[in-house]
PDB file of C-alpha atoms in Angstrom:
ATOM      1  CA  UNK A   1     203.679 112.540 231.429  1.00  0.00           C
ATOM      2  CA  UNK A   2     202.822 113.490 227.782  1.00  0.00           C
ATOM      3  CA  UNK A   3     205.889 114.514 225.287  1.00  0.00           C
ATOM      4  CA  UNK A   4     204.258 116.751 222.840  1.00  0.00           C
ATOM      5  CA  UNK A   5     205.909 115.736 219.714  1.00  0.00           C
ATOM      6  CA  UNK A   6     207.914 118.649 217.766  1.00  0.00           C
ATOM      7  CA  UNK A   7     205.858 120.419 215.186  1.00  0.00           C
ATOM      8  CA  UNK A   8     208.909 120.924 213.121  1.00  0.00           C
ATOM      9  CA  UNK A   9     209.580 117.631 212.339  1.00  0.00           C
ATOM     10  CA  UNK A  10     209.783 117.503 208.422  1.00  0.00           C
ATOM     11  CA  UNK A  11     208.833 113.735 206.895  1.00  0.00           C
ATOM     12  CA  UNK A  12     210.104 114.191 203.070  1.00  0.00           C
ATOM     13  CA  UNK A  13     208.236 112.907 200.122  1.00  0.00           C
ATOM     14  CA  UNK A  14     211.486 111.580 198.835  1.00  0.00           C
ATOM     15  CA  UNK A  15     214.269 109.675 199.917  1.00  0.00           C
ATOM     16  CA  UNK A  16     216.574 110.798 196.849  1.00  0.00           C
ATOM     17  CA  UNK A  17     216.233 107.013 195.195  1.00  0.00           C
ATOM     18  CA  UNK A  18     215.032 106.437 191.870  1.00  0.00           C
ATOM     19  CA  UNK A  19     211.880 104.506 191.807  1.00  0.00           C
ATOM     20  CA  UNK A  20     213.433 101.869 189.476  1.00  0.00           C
ATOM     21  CA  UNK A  21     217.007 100.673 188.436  1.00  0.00           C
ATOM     22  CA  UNK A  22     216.708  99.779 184.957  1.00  0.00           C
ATOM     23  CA  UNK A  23     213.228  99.736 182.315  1.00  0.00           C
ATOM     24  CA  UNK A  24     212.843  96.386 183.494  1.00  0.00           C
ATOM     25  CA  UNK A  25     212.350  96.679 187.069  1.00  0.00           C
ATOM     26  CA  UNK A  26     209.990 100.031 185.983  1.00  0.00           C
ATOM     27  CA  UNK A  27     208.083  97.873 183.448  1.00  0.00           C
ATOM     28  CA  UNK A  28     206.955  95.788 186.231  1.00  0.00           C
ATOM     29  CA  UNK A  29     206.537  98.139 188.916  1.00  0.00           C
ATOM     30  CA  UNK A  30     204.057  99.601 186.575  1.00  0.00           C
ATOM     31  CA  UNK A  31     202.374  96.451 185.575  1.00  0.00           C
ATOM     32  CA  UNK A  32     201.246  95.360 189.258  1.00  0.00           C
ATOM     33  CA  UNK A  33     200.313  98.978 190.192  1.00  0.00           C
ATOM     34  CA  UNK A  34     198.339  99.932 187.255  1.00  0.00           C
ATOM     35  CA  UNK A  35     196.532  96.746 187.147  1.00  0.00           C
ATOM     36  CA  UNK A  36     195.778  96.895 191.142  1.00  0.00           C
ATOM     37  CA  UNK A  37     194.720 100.215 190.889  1.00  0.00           C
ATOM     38  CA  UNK A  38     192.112  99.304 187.758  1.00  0.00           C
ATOM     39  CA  UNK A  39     191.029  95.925 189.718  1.00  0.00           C
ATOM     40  CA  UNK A  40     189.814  98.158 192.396  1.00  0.00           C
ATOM     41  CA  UNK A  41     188.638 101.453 190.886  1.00  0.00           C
ATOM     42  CA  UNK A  42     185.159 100.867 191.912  1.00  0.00           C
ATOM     43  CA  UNK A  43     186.079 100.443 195.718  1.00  0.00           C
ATOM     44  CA  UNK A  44     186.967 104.109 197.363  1.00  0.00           C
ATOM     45  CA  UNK A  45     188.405 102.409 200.310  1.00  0.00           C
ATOM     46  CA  UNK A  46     191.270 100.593 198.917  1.00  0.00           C
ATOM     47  CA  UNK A  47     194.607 102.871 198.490  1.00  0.00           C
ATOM     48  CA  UNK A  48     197.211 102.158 195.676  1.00  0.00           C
ATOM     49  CA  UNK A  49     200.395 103.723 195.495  1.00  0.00           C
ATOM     50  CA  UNK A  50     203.732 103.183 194.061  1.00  0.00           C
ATOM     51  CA  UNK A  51     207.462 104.179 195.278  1.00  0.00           C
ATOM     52  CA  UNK A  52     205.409 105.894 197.995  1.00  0.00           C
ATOM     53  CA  UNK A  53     207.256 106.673 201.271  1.00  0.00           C
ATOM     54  CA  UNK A  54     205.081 105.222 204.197  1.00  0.00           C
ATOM     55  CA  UNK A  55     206.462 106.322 208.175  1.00  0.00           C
ATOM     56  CA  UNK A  56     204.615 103.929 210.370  1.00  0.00           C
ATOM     57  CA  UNK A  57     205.701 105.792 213.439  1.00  0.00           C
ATOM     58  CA  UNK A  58     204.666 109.630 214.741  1.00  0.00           C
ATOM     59  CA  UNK A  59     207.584 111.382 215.541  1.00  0.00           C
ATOM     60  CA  UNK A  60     210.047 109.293 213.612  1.00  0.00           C
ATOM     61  CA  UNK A  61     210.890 110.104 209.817  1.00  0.00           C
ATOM     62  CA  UNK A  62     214.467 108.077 209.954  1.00  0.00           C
ATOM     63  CA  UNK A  63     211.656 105.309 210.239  1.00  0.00           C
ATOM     64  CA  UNK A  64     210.995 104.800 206.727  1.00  0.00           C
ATOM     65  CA  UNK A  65     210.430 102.635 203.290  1.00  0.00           C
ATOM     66  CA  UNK A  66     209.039 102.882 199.957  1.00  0.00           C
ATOM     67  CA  UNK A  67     207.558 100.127 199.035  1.00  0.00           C
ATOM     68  CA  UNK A  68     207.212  99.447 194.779  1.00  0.00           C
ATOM     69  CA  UNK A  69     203.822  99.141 195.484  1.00  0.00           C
ATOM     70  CA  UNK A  70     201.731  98.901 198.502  1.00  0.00           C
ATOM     71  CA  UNK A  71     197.810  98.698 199.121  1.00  0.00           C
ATOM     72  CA  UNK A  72     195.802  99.854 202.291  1.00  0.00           C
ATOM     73  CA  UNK A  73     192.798  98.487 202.294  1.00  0.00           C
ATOM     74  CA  UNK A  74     190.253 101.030 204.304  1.00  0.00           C
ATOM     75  CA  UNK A  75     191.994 104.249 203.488  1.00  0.00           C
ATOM     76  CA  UNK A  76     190.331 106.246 200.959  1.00  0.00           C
ATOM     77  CA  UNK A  77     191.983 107.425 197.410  1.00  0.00           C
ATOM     78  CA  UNK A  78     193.789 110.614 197.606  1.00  0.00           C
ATOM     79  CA  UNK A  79     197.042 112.425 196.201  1.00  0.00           C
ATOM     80  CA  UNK A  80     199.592 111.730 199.074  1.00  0.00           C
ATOM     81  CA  UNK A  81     203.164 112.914 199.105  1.00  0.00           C
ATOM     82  CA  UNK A  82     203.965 110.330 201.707  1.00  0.00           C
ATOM     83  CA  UNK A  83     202.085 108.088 203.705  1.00  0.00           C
ATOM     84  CA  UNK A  84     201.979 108.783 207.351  1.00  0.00           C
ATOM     85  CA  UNK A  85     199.980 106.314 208.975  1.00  0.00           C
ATOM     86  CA  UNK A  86     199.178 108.073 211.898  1.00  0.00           C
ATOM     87  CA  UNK A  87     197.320 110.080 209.958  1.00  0.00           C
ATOM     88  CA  UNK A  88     195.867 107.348 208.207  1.00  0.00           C
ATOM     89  CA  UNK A  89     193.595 106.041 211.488  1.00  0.00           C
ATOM     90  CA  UNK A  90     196.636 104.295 211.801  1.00  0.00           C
ATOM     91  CA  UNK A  91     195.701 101.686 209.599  1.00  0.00           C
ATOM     92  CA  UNK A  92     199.477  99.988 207.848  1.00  0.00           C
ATOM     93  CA  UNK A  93     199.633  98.930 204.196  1.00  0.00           C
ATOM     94  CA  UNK A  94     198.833  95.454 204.311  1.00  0.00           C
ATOM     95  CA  UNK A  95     199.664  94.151 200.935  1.00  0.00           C
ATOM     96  CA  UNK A  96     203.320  94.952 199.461  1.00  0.00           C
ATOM     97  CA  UNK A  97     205.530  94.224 196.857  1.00  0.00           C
ATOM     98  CA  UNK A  98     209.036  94.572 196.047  1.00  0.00           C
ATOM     99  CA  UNK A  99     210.572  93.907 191.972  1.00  0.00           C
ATOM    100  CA  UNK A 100     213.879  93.245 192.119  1.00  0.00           C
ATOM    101  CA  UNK A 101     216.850  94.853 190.316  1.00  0.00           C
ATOM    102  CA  UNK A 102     220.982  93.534 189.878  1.00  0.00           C
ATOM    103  CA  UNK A 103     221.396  96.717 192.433  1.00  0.00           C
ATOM    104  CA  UNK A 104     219.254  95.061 195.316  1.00  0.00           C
ATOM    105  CA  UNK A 105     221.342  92.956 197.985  1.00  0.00           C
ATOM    106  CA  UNK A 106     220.561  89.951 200.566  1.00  0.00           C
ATOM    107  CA  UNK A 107     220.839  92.605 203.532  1.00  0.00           C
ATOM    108  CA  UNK A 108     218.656  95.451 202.115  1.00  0.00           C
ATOM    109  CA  UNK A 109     216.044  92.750 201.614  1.00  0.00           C
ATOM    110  CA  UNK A 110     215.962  91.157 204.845  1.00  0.00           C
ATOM    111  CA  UNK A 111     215.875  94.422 205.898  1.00  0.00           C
ATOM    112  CA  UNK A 112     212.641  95.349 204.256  1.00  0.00           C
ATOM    113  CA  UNK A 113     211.186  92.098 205.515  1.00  0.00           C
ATOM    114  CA  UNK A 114     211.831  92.617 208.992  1.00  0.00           C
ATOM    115  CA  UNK A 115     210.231  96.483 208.495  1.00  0.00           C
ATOM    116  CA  UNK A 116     207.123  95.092 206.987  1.00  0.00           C
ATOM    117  CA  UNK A 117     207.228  92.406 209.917  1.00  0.00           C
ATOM    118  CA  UNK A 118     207.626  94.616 212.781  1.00  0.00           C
ATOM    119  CA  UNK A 119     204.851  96.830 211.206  1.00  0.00           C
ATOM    120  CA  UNK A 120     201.722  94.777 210.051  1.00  0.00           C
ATOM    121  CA  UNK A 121     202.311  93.958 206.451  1.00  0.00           C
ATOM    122  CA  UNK A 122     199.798  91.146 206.073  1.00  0.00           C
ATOM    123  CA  UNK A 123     201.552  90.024 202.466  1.00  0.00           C
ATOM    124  CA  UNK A 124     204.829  90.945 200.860  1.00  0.00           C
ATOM    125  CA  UNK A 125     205.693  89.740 197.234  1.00  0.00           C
ATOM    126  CA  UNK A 126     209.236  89.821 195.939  1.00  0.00           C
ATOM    127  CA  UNK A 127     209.868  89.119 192.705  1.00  0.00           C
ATOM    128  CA  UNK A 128     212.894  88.608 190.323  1.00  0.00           C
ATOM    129  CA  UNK A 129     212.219  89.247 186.710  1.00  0.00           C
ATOM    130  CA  UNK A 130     215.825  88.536 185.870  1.00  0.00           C
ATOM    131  CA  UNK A 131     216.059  84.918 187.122  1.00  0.00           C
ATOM    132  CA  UNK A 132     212.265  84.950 187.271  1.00  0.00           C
ATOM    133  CA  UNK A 133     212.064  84.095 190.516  1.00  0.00           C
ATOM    134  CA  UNK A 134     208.786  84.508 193.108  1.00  0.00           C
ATOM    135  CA  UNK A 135     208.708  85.050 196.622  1.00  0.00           C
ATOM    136  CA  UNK A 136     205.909  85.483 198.559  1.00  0.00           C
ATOM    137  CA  UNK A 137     205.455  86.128 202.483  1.00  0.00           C
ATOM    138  CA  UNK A 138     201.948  85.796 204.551  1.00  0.00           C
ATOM    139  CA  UNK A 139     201.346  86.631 208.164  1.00  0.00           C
ATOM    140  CA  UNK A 140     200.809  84.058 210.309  1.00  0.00           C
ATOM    141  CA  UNK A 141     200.448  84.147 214.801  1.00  0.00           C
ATOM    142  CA  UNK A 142     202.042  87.725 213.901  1.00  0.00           C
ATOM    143  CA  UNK A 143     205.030  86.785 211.967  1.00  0.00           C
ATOM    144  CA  UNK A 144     205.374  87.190 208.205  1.00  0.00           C
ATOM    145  CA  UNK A 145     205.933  83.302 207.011  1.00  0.00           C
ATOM    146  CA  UNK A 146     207.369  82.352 203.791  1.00  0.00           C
ATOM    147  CA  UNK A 147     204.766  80.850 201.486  1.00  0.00           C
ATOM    148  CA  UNK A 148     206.236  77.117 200.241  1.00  0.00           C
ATOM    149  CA  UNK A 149     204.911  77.500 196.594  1.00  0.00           C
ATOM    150  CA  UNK A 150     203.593  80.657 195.124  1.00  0.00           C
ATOM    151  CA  UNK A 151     202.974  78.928 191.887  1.00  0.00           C
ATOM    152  CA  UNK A 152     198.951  79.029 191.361  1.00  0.00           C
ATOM    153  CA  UNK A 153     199.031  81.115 195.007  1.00  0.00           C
ATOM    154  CA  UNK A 154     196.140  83.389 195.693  1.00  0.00           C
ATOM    155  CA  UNK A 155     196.861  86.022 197.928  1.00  0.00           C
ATOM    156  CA  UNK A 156     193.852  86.759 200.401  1.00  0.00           C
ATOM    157  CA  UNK A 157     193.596  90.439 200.579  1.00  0.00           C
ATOM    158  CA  UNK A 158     193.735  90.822 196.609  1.00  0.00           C
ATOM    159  CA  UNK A 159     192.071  88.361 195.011  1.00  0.00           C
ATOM    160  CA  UNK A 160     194.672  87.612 192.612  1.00  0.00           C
ATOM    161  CA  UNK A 161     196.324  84.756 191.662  1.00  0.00           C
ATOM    162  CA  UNK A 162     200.378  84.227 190.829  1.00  0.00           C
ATOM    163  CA  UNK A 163     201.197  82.199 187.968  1.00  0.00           C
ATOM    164  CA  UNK A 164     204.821  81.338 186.933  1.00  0.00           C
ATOM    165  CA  UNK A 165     206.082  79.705 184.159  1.00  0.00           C
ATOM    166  CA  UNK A 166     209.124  78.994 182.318  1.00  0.00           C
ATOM    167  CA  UNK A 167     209.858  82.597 181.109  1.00  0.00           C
ATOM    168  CA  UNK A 168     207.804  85.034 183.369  1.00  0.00           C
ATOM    169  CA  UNK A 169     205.131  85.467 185.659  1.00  0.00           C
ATOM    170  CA  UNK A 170     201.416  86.211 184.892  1.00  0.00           C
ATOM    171  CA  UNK A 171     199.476  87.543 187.334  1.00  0.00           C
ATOM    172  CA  UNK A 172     195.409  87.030 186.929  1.00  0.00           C
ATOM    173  CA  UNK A 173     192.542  88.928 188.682  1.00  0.00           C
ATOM    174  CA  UNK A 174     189.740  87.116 190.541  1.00  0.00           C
ATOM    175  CA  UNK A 175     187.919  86.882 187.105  1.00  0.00           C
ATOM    176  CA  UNK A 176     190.275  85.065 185.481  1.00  0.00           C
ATOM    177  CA  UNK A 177     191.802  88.367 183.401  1.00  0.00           C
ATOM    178  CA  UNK A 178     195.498  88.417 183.033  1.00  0.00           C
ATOM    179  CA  UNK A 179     197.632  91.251 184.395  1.00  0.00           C
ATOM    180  CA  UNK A 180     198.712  93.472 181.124  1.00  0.00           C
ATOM    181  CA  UNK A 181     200.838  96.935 180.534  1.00  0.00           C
ATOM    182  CA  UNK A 182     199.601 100.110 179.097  1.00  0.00           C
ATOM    183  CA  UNK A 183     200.627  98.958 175.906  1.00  0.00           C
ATOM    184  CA  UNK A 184     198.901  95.377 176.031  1.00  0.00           C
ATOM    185  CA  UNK A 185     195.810  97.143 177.474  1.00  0.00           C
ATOM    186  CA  UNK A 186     195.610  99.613 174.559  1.00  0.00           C
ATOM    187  CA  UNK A 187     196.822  97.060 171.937  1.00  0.00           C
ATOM    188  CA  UNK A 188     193.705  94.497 173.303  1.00  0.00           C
ATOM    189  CA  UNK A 189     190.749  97.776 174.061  1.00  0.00           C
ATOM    190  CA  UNK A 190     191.943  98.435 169.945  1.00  0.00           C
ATOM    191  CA  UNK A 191     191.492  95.076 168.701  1.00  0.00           C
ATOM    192  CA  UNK A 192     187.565  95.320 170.881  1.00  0.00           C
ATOM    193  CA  UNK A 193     187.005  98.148 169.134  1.00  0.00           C
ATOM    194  CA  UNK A 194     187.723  96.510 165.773  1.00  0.00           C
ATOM    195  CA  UNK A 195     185.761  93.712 165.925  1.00  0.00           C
ATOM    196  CA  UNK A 196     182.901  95.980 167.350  1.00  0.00           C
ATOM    197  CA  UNK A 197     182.878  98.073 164.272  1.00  0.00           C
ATOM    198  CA  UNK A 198     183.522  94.763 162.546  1.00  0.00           C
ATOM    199  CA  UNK A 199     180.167  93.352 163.780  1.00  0.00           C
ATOM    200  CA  UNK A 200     178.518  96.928 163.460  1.00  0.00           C
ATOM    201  CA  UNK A 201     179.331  96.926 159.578  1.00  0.00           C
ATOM    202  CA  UNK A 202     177.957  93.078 159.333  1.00  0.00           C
ATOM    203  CA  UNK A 203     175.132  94.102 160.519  1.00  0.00           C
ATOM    204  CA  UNK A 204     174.305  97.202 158.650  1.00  0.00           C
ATOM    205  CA  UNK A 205     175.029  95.256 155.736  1.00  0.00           C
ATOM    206  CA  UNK A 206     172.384  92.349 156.630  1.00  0.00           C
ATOM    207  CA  UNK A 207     170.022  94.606 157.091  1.00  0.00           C
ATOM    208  CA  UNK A 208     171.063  96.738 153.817  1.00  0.00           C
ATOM    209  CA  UNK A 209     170.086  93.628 151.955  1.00  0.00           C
ATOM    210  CA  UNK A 210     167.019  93.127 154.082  1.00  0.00           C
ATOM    211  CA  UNK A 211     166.066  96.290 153.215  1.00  0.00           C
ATOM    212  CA  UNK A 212     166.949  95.519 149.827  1.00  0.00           C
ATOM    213  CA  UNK A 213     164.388  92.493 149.424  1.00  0.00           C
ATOM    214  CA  UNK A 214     161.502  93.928 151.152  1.00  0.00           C
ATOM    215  CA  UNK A 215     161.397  96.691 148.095  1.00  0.00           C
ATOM    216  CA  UNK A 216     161.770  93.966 145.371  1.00  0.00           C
ATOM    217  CA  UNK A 217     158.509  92.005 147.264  1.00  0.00           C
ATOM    218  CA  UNK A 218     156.804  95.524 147.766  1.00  0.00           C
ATOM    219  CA  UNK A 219     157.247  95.403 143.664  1.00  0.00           C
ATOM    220  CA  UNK A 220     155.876  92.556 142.821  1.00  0.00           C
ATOM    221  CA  UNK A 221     152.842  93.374 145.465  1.00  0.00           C
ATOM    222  CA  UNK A 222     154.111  90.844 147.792  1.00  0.00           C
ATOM    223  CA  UNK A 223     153.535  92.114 151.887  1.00  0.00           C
ATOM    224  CA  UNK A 224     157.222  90.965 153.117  1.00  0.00           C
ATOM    225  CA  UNK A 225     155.179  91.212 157.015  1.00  0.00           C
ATOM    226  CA  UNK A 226     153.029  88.668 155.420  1.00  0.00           C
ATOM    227  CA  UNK A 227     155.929  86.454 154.822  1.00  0.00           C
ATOM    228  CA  UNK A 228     157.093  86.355 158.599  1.00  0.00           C
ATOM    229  CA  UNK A 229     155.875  83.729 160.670  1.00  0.00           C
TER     230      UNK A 229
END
């Protein structure tokens, strides 16, 4: 026998938390989601989304999480208010990651890692930008397995690759870019743009002077054609 599930069941698009603790924890969040979303911007079946509710079960919405960033790989890109993966061809995030904040505890965490284990996360990254710490979870026979060292680790689904050093982590894209913020971003597309008009302005001045010297020739009844091999 069927139980035809109650229509009035309300899933909110909030859970009343604040996506980030402190400018810190933001700064990152914003980092890995930006950067994910601009590394696949060309693919319309990859889904990016940050401090996005996702209910993994129909029927449930005490059944809950929102990850700091997750990625679905064949679900299209859409404004979402939550994601409901029922209505998703059932299809879970399978990338996630958490950035830690002073306010996050031991329980809460393991927690989260036994929701994204019971429901298909294929990779979960934590990481600690206080102590500057990296943790890093794969699936594995159907259980999410702690990765020994996620120093130089390349995570499957995304291509990218974790790098830690003695002060932070730097996260690079499959072509070797490095992971930057807004600011970087706009800071490096101005300094382009500089040299560009740099090079532009050599150039119009070489041929300014080329110009230049094909007129004195032309004076003296010198062909400057003539004079090119």
């Amino acid at each position: 026998m069927t139980v035809a599930l109650d229509k009035t069941i309300i899933y909110p698009d909030s859970d009343g938390q604040p996506m980030a603790d402190n400018t810190k924890q933001f700064r990152w969040i914003v980092l890995i989601k930006e950067n994910l979303d601009s590394l696949f911007a060309n693919d319309e079946t990859v889904f990016v989304a940050g401090d996005l509710l996702w209910y993994p079960v129909e029927g449930r919405p005490d059944i809950r999480v929102a990850p700091d960033v997750l990625v679905a790989f064949g679900r299209p890109k859409s404004d979402r208010g939550s994601y409901r993966q029922w209505q998703e061809d059932n299809i879970a995030p399978q990338v996630v990651f958490e950035i830690l904040s002073p306010g996050n505890t031991l329980k809460e965490m393991s927690r989260k890692l036994l929701f994204y284990n019971r429901y298909d996360v294929e990779e979960y990254y934590i990481y600690n930008p206080d102590s500057n710490e990296l943790m890093g979870f794969t699936k594995a026979n159907e259980e999410l397995i702690s990765i020994e060292n996620m120093d130089h680790w390349l995570s499957p689904r995304l291509g990218i690759r974790f790098e830690l050093t003695a002060s932070t982590l730097n996260i690079y894209d499959h072509q070797g870019n490095l992971f930057l913020s807004p600011l970087e971003l706009r800071k490096s597309l101005e300094q382009e743009k500089s040299r560009a008009e740099q090079e532009k302005s050599r150039a119009e001045q070489e041929q300014a002077r080329a110009d230049c010297l094909a007129a004195k020739l032309k004076e003296l009844g010198i062909d400057p054609d003539t004079l090119i091999p």
